[in-house]
């Protein structure tokens, strides 16, 4: 895992003019846009091409003025942009997806320029949709009361991780349908063509998730298990924070019942909890470090998580050794657990990011192999989405970065997986019963 590959130093100003904001970088982008527009003007459909690229021009300009200044960080004596492993892999995902789609389009007799134009709008809408999905899902981790600038800065840190594949599918699908309508293209045929590209993009993107530490799995004792490093406090890696919050470093895992009671769901072997011998599976936790879990606006499990997290950071101010907690267990009274100083890594977990990456590669190869044998336009994309929804549903079983929602017992991604599967099944049936010839009957390699 490597969250930050290196830092690109960026000075505040150059020759008296700011580099970011309304400065040199915006001027450079203006020159690039001018050259771009000139090249577009030489095409017969200049107005349509200009309108198609206009959104990209504006989004990049807005990012230079409002977003980039908030993304600079300080590391040691340097100030600049961090080049994240996640961001690099995200770029590789885009390049591979667009390149594969352009190659396949040319094989089918379709001008690759169509793919490049489509990629422009789908990349922007896909990233926006993926980020919005994640931000809405975890809004409490982004919102800073009374500070909209910091909140916006947190929202825009896409290269540090925090996007949801289903959000990108929704955002990209909207842009795709609008694009096909405006260009008078067969949407089902084009969707079949780019289906493998979506999956190869996931292959690289999930490797980026692994480098970032997000989308991690549950505790694992298999040889393939991985432990994520601590990170740089207070910027701990996601699985490391989760293990601080859920008591895993003490050897405990908690669950909240429907009645609001917090109980011990598991006691890990060779841990402070198992060595203590007083904590057992099924014990009800009344209070932690003297604070009752009931009677709060927050859920009892959230109160517990907050106390577990703070036990590693502020206990010195409370006269308690760091890494110590006092659990008030129903029928047992006060139980003290001490885990010592912060460990260097998380506990071993399933590398679900790599499972998902391999899944994307396999689905890409399957879609490429099936494409020449399709009987109707829409079959390939329906098959791709249907298989992905099934595999994603199963992967969520061993992922622990999301909780069940809405009383369904399923995570938000599992709920969306069910919907996507039903839609893909309906699309497959529709594609077969409409009984229309293929738009591009030639086979793509």
GROMACS .gro file of C-alpha atoms in nm:
model
  445
    1UNK     CA    1   0.000   0.000   0.000
    2UNK     CA    2   0.133   0.346  -0.095
    3UNK     CA    3  -0.105   0.637  -0.049
    4UNK     CA    4   0.138   0.916  -0.149
    5UNK     CA    5   0.391   0.841  -0.424
    6UNK     CA    6   0.562   1.181  -0.418
    7UNK     CA    7   0.495   1.553  -0.373
    8UNK     CA    8   0.495   1.808  -0.657
    9UNK     CA    9   0.624   2.137  -0.512
   10UNK     CA   10   0.399   2.432  -0.604
   11UNK     CA   11   0.505   2.787  -0.505
   12UNK     CA   12   0.249   3.044  -0.396
   13UNK     CA   13   0.338   3.286  -0.676
   14UNK     CA   14   0.573   3.328  -0.971
   15UNK     CA   15   0.693   3.671  -1.086
   16UNK     CA   16   0.432   3.832  -0.864
   17UNK     CA   17   0.137   3.638  -1.007
   18UNK     CA   18  -0.029   3.347  -0.821
   19UNK     CA   19   0.033   3.002  -0.964
   20UNK     CA   20  -0.311   2.869  -0.869
   21UNK     CA   21  -0.647   3.044  -0.862
   22UNK     CA   22  -0.658   3.340  -1.099
   23UNK     CA   23  -0.297   3.299  -1.205
   24UNK     CA   24  -0.047   3.116  -1.425
   25UNK     CA   25  -0.219   2.779  -1.434
   26UNK     CA   26  -0.548   2.936  -1.545
   27UNK     CA   27  -0.363   3.126  -1.817
   28UNK     CA   28  -0.200   2.803  -1.935
   29UNK     CA   29  -0.538   2.632  -1.943
   30UNK     CA   30  -0.677   2.922  -2.144
   31UNK     CA   31  -0.402   2.875  -2.404
   32UNK     CA   32  -0.472   2.500  -2.421
   33UNK     CA   33  -0.845   2.564  -2.466
   34UNK     CA   34  -0.776   2.817  -2.743
   35UNK     CA   35  -0.562   2.565  -2.933
   36UNK     CA   36  -0.823   2.296  -2.870
   37UNK     CA   37  -1.102   2.515  -3.008
   38UNK     CA   38  -0.890   2.597  -3.313
   39UNK     CA   39  -0.844   2.227  -3.388
   40UNK     CA   40  -1.217   2.166  -3.340
   41UNK     CA   41  -1.300   2.454  -3.576
   42UNK     CA   42  -1.143   2.260  -3.861
   43UNK     CA   43  -1.406   1.989  -3.827
   44UNK     CA   44  -1.739   2.010  -4.016
   45UNK     CA   45  -1.944   1.964  -3.696
   46UNK     CA   46  -1.759   2.238  -3.508
   47UNK     CA   47  -2.055   2.370  -3.308
   48UNK     CA   48  -2.158   2.027  -3.181
   49UNK     CA   49  -1.799   1.939  -3.088
   50UNK     CA   50  -1.757   2.272  -2.908
   51UNK     CA   51  -2.074   2.219  -2.707
   52UNK     CA   52  -1.964   1.865  -2.625
   53UNK     CA   53  -1.628   1.987  -2.489
   54UNK     CA   54  -1.758   2.303  -2.325
   55UNK     CA   55  -1.845   2.132  -1.996
   56UNK     CA   56  -1.491   1.996  -1.966
   57UNK     CA   57  -1.340   2.341  -2.030
   58UNK     CA   58  -1.552   2.498  -1.756
   59UNK     CA   59  -1.502   2.219  -1.502
   60UNK     CA   60  -1.123   2.229  -1.534
   61UNK     CA   61  -1.120   2.609  -1.509
   62UNK     CA   62  -1.337   2.599  -1.197
   63UNK     CA   63  -1.109   2.335  -1.045
   64UNK     CA   64  -0.800   2.550  -1.107
   65UNK     CA   65  -0.960   2.855  -0.945
   66UNK     CA   66  -1.152   2.707  -0.653
   67UNK     CA   67  -1.039   2.349  -0.587
   68UNK     CA   68  -0.665   2.316  -0.649
   69UNK     CA   69  -0.567   2.585  -0.393
   70UNK     CA   70  -0.738   2.375  -0.123
   71UNK     CA   71  -0.563   2.054  -0.224
   72UNK     CA   72  -0.208   2.166  -0.149
   73UNK     CA   73  -0.057   2.004   0.156
   74UNK     CA   74   0.260   2.047   0.359
   75UNK     CA   75   0.502   1.758   0.411
   76UNK     CA   76   0.820   1.851   0.591
   77UNK     CA   77   0.951   2.173   0.441
   78UNK     CA   78   0.769   2.125   0.110
   79UNK     CA   79   0.428   2.251   0.003
   80UNK     CA   80   0.261   2.111  -0.305
   81UNK     CA   81   0.030   1.857  -0.460
   82UNK     CA   82   0.052   1.500  -0.336
   83UNK     CA   83   0.058   1.244  -0.616
   84UNK     CA   84  -0.153   0.968  -0.470
   85UNK     CA   85  -0.128   0.605  -0.571
   86UNK     CA   86  -0.507   0.601  -0.594
   87UNK     CA   87  -0.508   0.896  -0.835
   88UNK     CA   88  -0.241   0.742  -1.058
   89UNK     CA   89  -0.434   0.415  -1.083
   90UNK     CA   90  -0.754   0.608  -1.153
   91UNK     CA   91  -0.582   0.776  -1.449
   92UNK     CA   92  -0.458   0.437  -1.568
   93UNK     CA   93  -0.814   0.306  -1.543
   94UNK     CA   94  -0.942   0.590  -1.763
   95UNK     CA   95  -0.664   0.551  -2.020
   96UNK     CA   96  -0.707   0.174  -2.045
   97UNK     CA   97  -1.086   0.197  -2.069
   98UNK     CA   98  -1.084   0.466  -2.338
   99UNK     CA   99  -0.802   0.297  -2.531
  100UNK     CA  100  -0.979  -0.040  -2.537
  101UNK     CA  101  -1.309   0.117  -2.643
  102UNK     CA  102  -1.142   0.318  -2.921
  103UNK     CA  103  -0.963   0.007  -3.052
  104UNK     CA  104  -1.284  -0.197  -3.052
  105UNK     CA  105  -1.476   0.089  -3.216
  106UNK     CA  106  -1.224   0.105  -3.501
  107UNK     CA  107  -1.254  -0.272  -3.548
  108UNK     CA  108  -1.631  -0.226  -3.586
  109UNK     CA  109  -1.597   0.053  -3.840
  110UNK     CA  110  -1.693   0.328  -3.594
  111UNK     CA  111  -1.486   0.647  -3.585
  112UNK     CA  112  -1.275   0.642  -3.263
  113UNK     CA  113  -1.342   1.015  -3.228
  114UNK     CA  114  -1.691   0.919  -3.112
  115UNK     CA  115  -1.535   0.727  -2.824
  116UNK     CA  116  -1.305   1.014  -2.731
  117UNK     CA  117  -1.594   1.260  -2.726
  118UNK     CA  118  -1.805   1.018  -2.523
  119UNK     CA  119  -1.518   0.963  -2.282
  120UNK     CA  120  -1.494   1.336  -2.211
  121UNK     CA  121  -1.849   1.363  -2.084
  122UNK     CA  122  -1.862   1.021  -1.917
  123UNK     CA  123  -1.538   1.075  -1.723
  124UNK     CA  124  -1.662   1.400  -1.573
  125UNK     CA  125  -2.014   1.275  -1.499
  126UNK     CA  126  -1.886   0.936  -1.380
  127UNK     CA  127  -1.637   1.084  -1.133
  128UNK     CA  128  -1.895   1.337  -1.012
  129UNK     CA  129  -2.159   1.066  -0.969
  130UNK     CA  130  -1.917   0.832  -0.792
  131UNK     CA  131  -1.803   1.106  -0.554
  132UNK     CA  132  -2.156   1.232  -0.483
  133UNK     CA  133  -2.270   0.880  -0.400
  134UNK     CA  134  -1.983   0.841  -0.153
  135UNK     CA  135  -2.024   1.189  -0.003
  136UNK     CA  136  -2.397   1.140   0.054
  137UNK     CA  137  -2.333   0.800   0.208
  138UNK     CA  138  -2.062   0.932   0.445
  139UNK     CA  139  -2.167   1.297   0.476
  140UNK     CA  140  -2.086   1.307   0.848
  141UNK     CA  141  -1.717   1.251   0.770
  142UNK     CA  142  -1.702   1.544   0.526
  143UNK     CA  143  -1.915   1.811   0.691
  144UNK     CA  144  -1.734   2.066   0.907
  145UNK     CA  145  -1.996   2.278   1.089
  146UNK     CA  146  -1.962   2.646   1.006
  147UNK     CA  147  -1.673   2.595   0.762
  148UNK     CA  148  -1.800   2.543   0.408
  149UNK     CA  149  -1.453   2.589   0.256
  150UNK     CA  150  -1.307   2.299   0.453
  151UNK     CA  151  -1.618   2.093   0.382
  152UNK     CA  152  -1.581   2.160   0.009
  153UNK     CA  153  -1.211   2.080   0.031
  154UNK     CA  154  -1.289   1.745   0.194
  155UNK     CA  155  -1.545   1.669  -0.077
  156UNK     CA  156  -1.298   1.745  -0.358
  157UNK     CA  157  -1.014   1.520  -0.235
  158UNK     CA  158  -1.099   1.253  -0.490
  159UNK     CA  159  -0.739   1.132  -0.537
  160UNK     CA  160  -0.730   1.022  -0.172
  161UNK     CA  161  -1.007   0.770  -0.235
  162UNK     CA  162  -1.374   0.776  -0.167
  163UNK     CA  163  -1.574   0.699  -0.480
  164UNK     CA  164  -1.844   0.438  -0.533
  165UNK     CA  165  -1.861   0.230  -0.851
  166UNK     CA  166  -2.240   0.240  -0.858
  167UNK     CA  167  -2.230   0.619  -0.837
  168UNK     CA  168  -2.005   0.630  -1.142
  169UNK     CA  169  -2.241   0.394  -1.325
  170UNK     CA  170  -2.538   0.618  -1.253
  171UNK     CA  171  -2.357   0.939  -1.344
  172UNK     CA  172  -2.198   0.785  -1.651
  173UNK     CA  173  -2.526   0.630  -1.764
  174UNK     CA  174  -2.702   0.967  -1.761
  175UNK     CA  175  -2.425   1.128  -1.967
  176UNK     CA  176  -2.415   0.827  -2.201
  177UNK     CA  177  -2.787   0.841  -2.281
  178UNK     CA  178  -2.776   1.217  -2.342
  179UNK     CA  179  -2.471   1.176  -2.567
  180UNK     CA  180  -2.632   0.898  -2.773
  181UNK     CA  181  -2.953   1.098  -2.811
  182UNK     CA  182  -2.769   1.407  -2.934
  183UNK     CA  183  -2.541   1.211  -3.168
  184UNK     CA  184  -2.825   0.985  -3.294
  185UNK     CA  185  -2.631   0.672  -3.198
  186UNK     CA  186  -2.770   0.328  -3.114
  187UNK     CA  187  -2.736   0.335  -2.735
  188UNK     CA  188  -2.763  -0.041  -2.685
  189UNK     CA  189  -2.503  -0.118  -2.951
  190UNK     CA  190  -2.261   0.140  -2.815
  191UNK     CA  191  -2.317   0.016  -2.459
  192UNK     CA  192  -2.225  -0.337  -2.570
  193UNK     CA  193  -1.908  -0.201  -2.729
  194UNK     CA  194  -1.785  -0.021  -2.417
  195UNK     CA  195  -1.894  -0.286  -2.164
  196UNK     CA  196  -1.546  -0.450  -2.150
  197UNK     CA  197  -1.391  -0.106  -2.101
  198UNK     CA  198  -1.597  -0.049  -1.788
  199UNK     CA  199  -1.458  -0.372  -1.642
  200UNK     CA  200  -1.093  -0.311  -1.734
  201UNK     CA  201  -1.129   0.031  -1.573
  202UNK     CA  202  -1.246  -0.143  -1.256
  203UNK     CA  203  -0.940  -0.368  -1.269
  204UNK     CA  204  -0.703  -0.072  -1.236
  205UNK     CA  205  -0.933   0.133  -1.016
  206UNK     CA  206  -0.957  -0.135  -0.747
  207UNK     CA  207  -0.579  -0.166  -0.735
  208UNK     CA  208  -0.588   0.205  -0.657
  209UNK     CA  209  -0.831   0.129  -0.374
  210UNK     CA  210  -0.580  -0.121  -0.238
  211UNK     CA  211  -0.304   0.140  -0.243
  212UNK     CA  212  -0.532   0.384  -0.065
  213UNK     CA  213  -0.661   0.135   0.192
  214UNK     CA  214  -1.032   0.191   0.128
  215UNK     CA  215  -1.290  -0.076   0.037
  216UNK     CA  216  -1.122  -0.320   0.276
  217UNK     CA  217  -1.251  -0.653   0.398
  218UNK     CA  218  -1.322  -0.812   0.732
  219UNK     CA  219  -1.077  -0.987   0.962
  220UNK     CA  220  -0.903  -1.278   0.796
  221UNK     CA  221  -0.674  -1.560   0.912
  222UNK     CA  222  -0.596  -1.698   0.564
  223UNK     CA  223  -0.247  -1.669   0.412
  224UNK     CA  224  -0.377  -1.409   0.164
  225UNK     CA  225  -0.472  -1.167   0.445
  226UNK     CA  226  -0.304  -0.825   0.448
  227UNK     CA  227  -0.238  -0.572   0.724
  228UNK     CA  228  -0.253  -0.204   0.636
  229UNK     CA  229   0.002   0.034   0.788
  230UNK     CA  230  -0.097   0.287   1.049
  231UNK     CA  231  -0.048   0.588   0.826
  232UNK     CA  232   0.060   0.929   0.949
  233UNK     CA  233  -0.139   1.028   1.260
  234UNK     CA  234  -0.394   1.174   1.266
  235UNK     CA  235  -0.439   1.064   0.902
  236UNK     CA  236  -0.476   0.696   0.982
  237UNK     CA  237  -0.559   0.452   0.703
  238UNK     CA  238  -0.930   0.352   0.677
  239UNK     CA  239  -0.901  -0.007   0.808
  240UNK     CA  240  -0.673   0.113   1.088
  241UNK     CA  241  -0.933   0.367   1.199
  242UNK     CA  242  -1.208   0.104   1.185
  243UNK     CA  243  -1.010  -0.128   1.412
  244UNK     CA  244  -0.956   0.159   1.654
  245UNK     CA  245  -1.328   0.234   1.651
  246UNK     CA  246  -1.476  -0.113   1.676
  247UNK     CA  247  -1.251  -0.247   1.951
  248UNK     CA  248  -1.058  -0.491   1.732
  249UNK     CA  249  -0.724  -0.381   1.879
  250UNK     CA  250  -0.858  -0.487   2.219
  251UNK     CA  251  -0.977  -0.817   2.073
  252UNK     CA  252  -1.345  -0.723   2.076
  253UNK     CA  253  -1.611  -0.683   1.810
  254UNK     CA  254  -1.942  -0.520   1.900
  255UNK     CA  255  -2.292  -0.534   1.756
  256UNK     CA  256  -2.597  -0.321   1.822
  257UNK     CA  257  -2.927  -0.505   1.858
  258UNK     CA  258  -3.264  -0.370   1.740
  259UNK     CA  259  -3.345  -0.263   2.096
  260UNK     CA  260  -3.035  -0.040   2.097
  261UNK     CA  261  -2.832  -0.260   2.331
  262UNK     CA  262  -2.462  -0.297   2.248
  263UNK     CA  263  -2.332  -0.650   2.293
  264UNK     CA  264  -2.002  -0.829   2.242
  265UNK     CA  265  -2.025  -1.016   1.911
  266UNK     CA  266  -1.683  -1.177   1.920
  267UNK     CA  267  -1.372  -1.208   2.136
  268UNK     CA  268  -1.059  -1.253   1.926
  269UNK     CA  269  -0.802  -1.511   2.038
  270UNK     CA  270  -0.461  -1.399   2.169
  271UNK     CA  271  -0.591  -1.051   2.243
  272UNK     CA  272  -0.619  -0.832   2.557
  273UNK     CA  273  -0.987  -0.928   2.586
  274UNK     CA  274  -0.925  -1.303   2.567
  275UNK     CA  275  -0.632  -1.282   2.809
  276UNK     CA  276  -0.847  -1.087   3.055
  277UNK     CA  277  -1.095  -1.371   3.059
  278UNK     CA  278  -1.385  -1.164   3.194
  279UNK     CA  279  -1.539  -1.058   2.863
  280UNK     CA  280  -1.752  -1.315   2.683
  281UNK     CA  281  -1.956  -1.323   2.365
  282UNK     CA  282  -2.306  -1.192   2.432
  283UNK     CA  283  -2.209  -0.956   2.717
  284UNK     CA  284  -2.407  -0.631   2.721
  285UNK     CA  285  -2.205  -0.310   2.746
  286UNK     CA  286  -2.371  -0.053   2.974
  287UNK     CA  287  -2.099   0.214   2.972
  288UNK     CA  288  -1.746   0.276   2.849
  289UNK     CA  289  -1.490   0.488   3.035
  290UNK     CA  290  -1.767   0.607   3.266
  291UNK     CA  291  -2.004   0.723   2.990
  292UNK     CA  292  -2.342   0.549   2.958
  293UNK     CA  293  -2.423   0.434   2.607
  294UNK     CA  294  -2.793   0.522   2.643
  295UNK     CA  295  -2.946   0.869   2.668
  296UNK     CA  296  -2.753   1.026   2.377
  297UNK     CA  297  -2.866   1.178   2.050
  298UNK     CA  298  -2.615   0.951   1.878
  299UNK     CA  299  -2.667   0.578   1.852
  300UNK     CA  300  -2.513   0.375   2.137
  301UNK     CA  301  -2.272   0.204   1.898
  302UNK     CA  302  -2.156   0.544   1.770
  303UNK     CA  303  -2.091   0.658   2.128
  304UNK     CA  304  -1.894   0.340   2.190
  305UNK     CA  305  -1.691   0.387   1.871
  306UNK     CA  306  -1.611   0.747   1.963
  307UNK     CA  307  -1.488   0.642   2.306
  308UNK     CA  308  -1.280   0.357   2.166
  309UNK     CA  309  -1.117   0.595   1.917
  310UNK     CA  310  -1.047   0.857   2.184
  311UNK     CA  311  -0.899   0.594   2.417
  312UNK     CA  312  -0.586   0.601   2.199
  313UNK     CA  313  -0.560   0.979   2.177
  314UNK     CA  314  -0.696   1.178   2.473
  315UNK     CA  315  -0.686   0.941   2.764
  316UNK     CA  316  -0.371   1.105   2.897
  317UNK     CA  317  -0.583   1.411   2.976
  318UNK     CA  318  -0.825   1.190   3.170
  319UNK     CA  319  -0.560   1.023   3.379
  320UNK     CA  320  -0.597   0.694   3.190
  321UNK     CA  321  -0.308   0.528   3.010
  322UNK     CA  322  -0.338   0.538   2.629
  323UNK     CA  323  -0.484   0.219   2.492
  324UNK     CA  324  -0.691   0.152   2.805
  325UNK     CA  325  -1.069   0.123   2.833
  326UNK     CA  326  -1.309   0.050   3.118
  327UNK     CA  327  -1.619  -0.144   3.014
  328UNK     CA  328  -1.919  -0.162   3.246
  329UNK     CA  329  -2.073  -0.499   3.159
  330UNK     CA  330  -2.422  -0.594   3.266
  331UNK     CA  331  -2.404  -0.841   3.555
  332UNK     CA  332  -2.023  -0.823   3.571
  333UNK     CA  333  -1.944  -0.465   3.662
  334UNK     CA  334  -1.625  -0.285   3.559
  335UNK     CA  335  -1.372  -0.461   3.334
  336UNK     CA  336  -1.041  -0.297   3.240
  337UNK     CA  337  -0.866  -0.375   2.913
  338UNK     CA  338  -0.523  -0.245   2.820
  339UNK     CA  339  -0.382  -0.283   2.469
  340UNK     CA  340  -0.067  -0.077   2.517
  341UNK     CA  341   0.067   0.173   2.260
  342UNK     CA  342  -0.081   0.206   1.913
  343UNK     CA  343   0.010  -0.090   1.690
  344UNK     CA  344   0.200  -0.023   1.368
  345UNK     CA  345  -0.051  -0.194   1.141
  346UNK     CA  346  -0.416  -0.294   1.127
  347UNK     CA  347  -0.521  -0.648   1.200
  348UNK     CA  348  -0.507  -0.890   0.901
  349UNK     CA  349  -0.805  -0.841   0.669
  350UNK     CA  350  -0.934  -0.975   0.340
  351UNK     CA  351  -0.780  -0.785   0.043
  352UNK     CA  352  -1.124  -0.735  -0.108
  353UNK     CA  353  -0.986  -0.461  -0.334
  354UNK     CA  354  -0.773  -0.721  -0.512
  355UNK     CA  355  -1.066  -0.964  -0.524
  356UNK     CA  356  -1.270  -0.692  -0.696
  357UNK     CA  357  -0.981  -0.607  -0.928
  358UNK     CA  358  -0.952  -0.968  -1.040
  359UNK     CA  359  -1.330  -0.974  -1.083
  360UNK     CA  360  -1.309  -0.674  -1.317
  361UNK     CA  361  -1.039  -0.838  -1.530
  362UNK     CA  362  -1.232  -1.166  -1.555
  363UNK     CA  363  -1.554  -0.986  -1.653
  364UNK     CA  364  -1.364  -0.783  -1.915
  365UNK     CA  365  -1.229  -1.100  -2.077
  366UNK     CA  366  -1.571  -1.266  -2.061
  367UNK     CA  367  -1.742  -0.970  -2.230
  368UNK     CA  368  -1.479  -0.958  -2.504
  369UNK     CA  369  -1.522  -1.331  -2.563
  370UNK     CA  370  -1.904  -1.314  -2.565
  371UNK     CA  371  -1.932  -1.005  -2.788
  372UNK     CA  372  -1.898  -1.185  -3.128
  373UNK     CA  373  -2.172  -1.432  -3.026
  374UNK     CA  374  -2.433  -1.177  -2.917
  375UNK     CA  375  -2.775  -1.215  -3.078
  376UNK     CA  376  -2.912  -0.868  -3.006
  377UNK     CA  377  -2.786  -0.523  -2.913
  378UNK     CA  378  -2.794  -0.477  -2.536
  379UNK     CA  379  -2.704  -0.835  -2.446
  380UNK     CA  380  -2.341  -0.768  -2.355
  381UNK     CA  381  -2.405  -0.469  -2.128
  382UNK     CA  382  -2.694  -0.654  -1.963
  383UNK     CA  383  -2.471  -0.955  -1.900
  384UNK     CA  384  -2.187  -0.736  -1.770
  385UNK     CA  385  -2.407  -0.545  -1.525
  386UNK     CA  386  -2.590  -0.859  -1.416
  387UNK     CA  387  -2.273  -1.053  -1.339
  388UNK     CA  388  -2.111  -0.754  -1.171
  389UNK     CA  389  -2.414  -0.699  -0.947
  390UNK     CA  390  -2.397  -1.064  -0.833
  391UNK     CA  391  -2.023  -1.057  -0.763
  392UNK     CA  392  -2.048  -0.719  -0.590
  393UNK     CA  393  -2.328  -0.848  -0.368
  394UNK     CA  394  -2.112  -1.143  -0.265
  395UNK     CA  395  -1.802  -0.931  -0.208
  396UNK     CA  396  -1.999  -0.707   0.025
  397UNK     CA  397  -2.043  -1.007   0.256
  398UNK     CA  398  -1.673  -0.998   0.347
  399UNK     CA  399  -1.631  -0.620   0.327
  400UNK     CA  400  -1.666  -0.429   0.654
  401UNK     CA  401  -1.639  -0.067   0.541
  402UNK     CA  402  -2.017  -0.037   0.501
  403UNK     CA  403  -2.302  -0.104   0.742
  404UNK     CA  404  -2.651  -0.234   0.674
  405UNK     CA  405  -2.912   0.035   0.605
  406UNK     CA  406  -3.288   0.074   0.622
  407UNK     CA  407  -3.346  -0.234   0.832
  408UNK     CA  408  -3.278  -0.454   0.528
  409UNK     CA  409  -2.974  -0.625   0.676
  410UNK     CA  410  -2.796  -0.533   0.352
  411UNK     CA  411  -2.541  -0.260   0.278
  412UNK     CA  412  -2.629   0.023   0.042
  413UNK     CA  413  -2.420  -0.143  -0.232
  414UNK     CA  414  -2.602  -0.473  -0.183
  415UNK     CA  415  -2.936  -0.297  -0.212
  416UNK     CA  416  -2.821  -0.126  -0.531
  417UNK     CA  417  -2.687  -0.461  -0.656
  418UNK     CA  418  -3.035  -0.611  -0.629
  419UNK     CA  419  -3.183  -0.322  -0.828
  420UNK     CA  420  -2.908  -0.339  -1.094
  421UNK     CA  421  -2.953  -0.715  -1.130
  422UNK     CA  422  -3.327  -0.678  -1.187
  423UNK     CA  423  -3.273  -0.397  -1.438
  424UNK     CA  424  -3.007  -0.597  -1.625
  425UNK     CA  425  -3.242  -0.896  -1.639
  426UNK     CA  426  -3.519  -0.676  -1.777
  427UNK     CA  427  -3.276  -0.529  -2.032
  428UNK     CA  428  -3.166  -0.875  -2.145
  429UNK     CA  429  -3.529  -0.981  -2.197
  430UNK     CA  430  -3.607  -0.658  -2.380
  431UNK     CA  431  -3.302  -0.696  -2.606
  432UNK     CA  432  -3.414  -1.045  -2.709
  433UNK     CA  433  -3.786  -0.980  -2.758
  434UNK     CA  434  -3.743  -0.659  -2.963
  435UNK     CA  435  -3.607  -0.884  -3.241
  436UNK     CA  436  -3.403  -0.623  -3.429
  437UNK     CA  437  -3.084  -0.685  -3.627
  438UNK     CA  438  -2.745  -0.591  -3.484
  439UNK     CA  439  -2.638  -0.234  -3.554
  440UNK     CA  440  -2.278  -0.348  -3.610
  441UNK     CA  441  -2.284  -0.714  -3.716
  442UNK     CA  442  -1.906  -0.744  -3.758
  443UNK     CA  443  -1.717  -0.914  -3.474
  444UNK     CA  444  -1.475  -0.707  -3.267
  445UNK     CA  445  -1.145  -0.861  -3.159
   0.00000   0.00000   0.00000
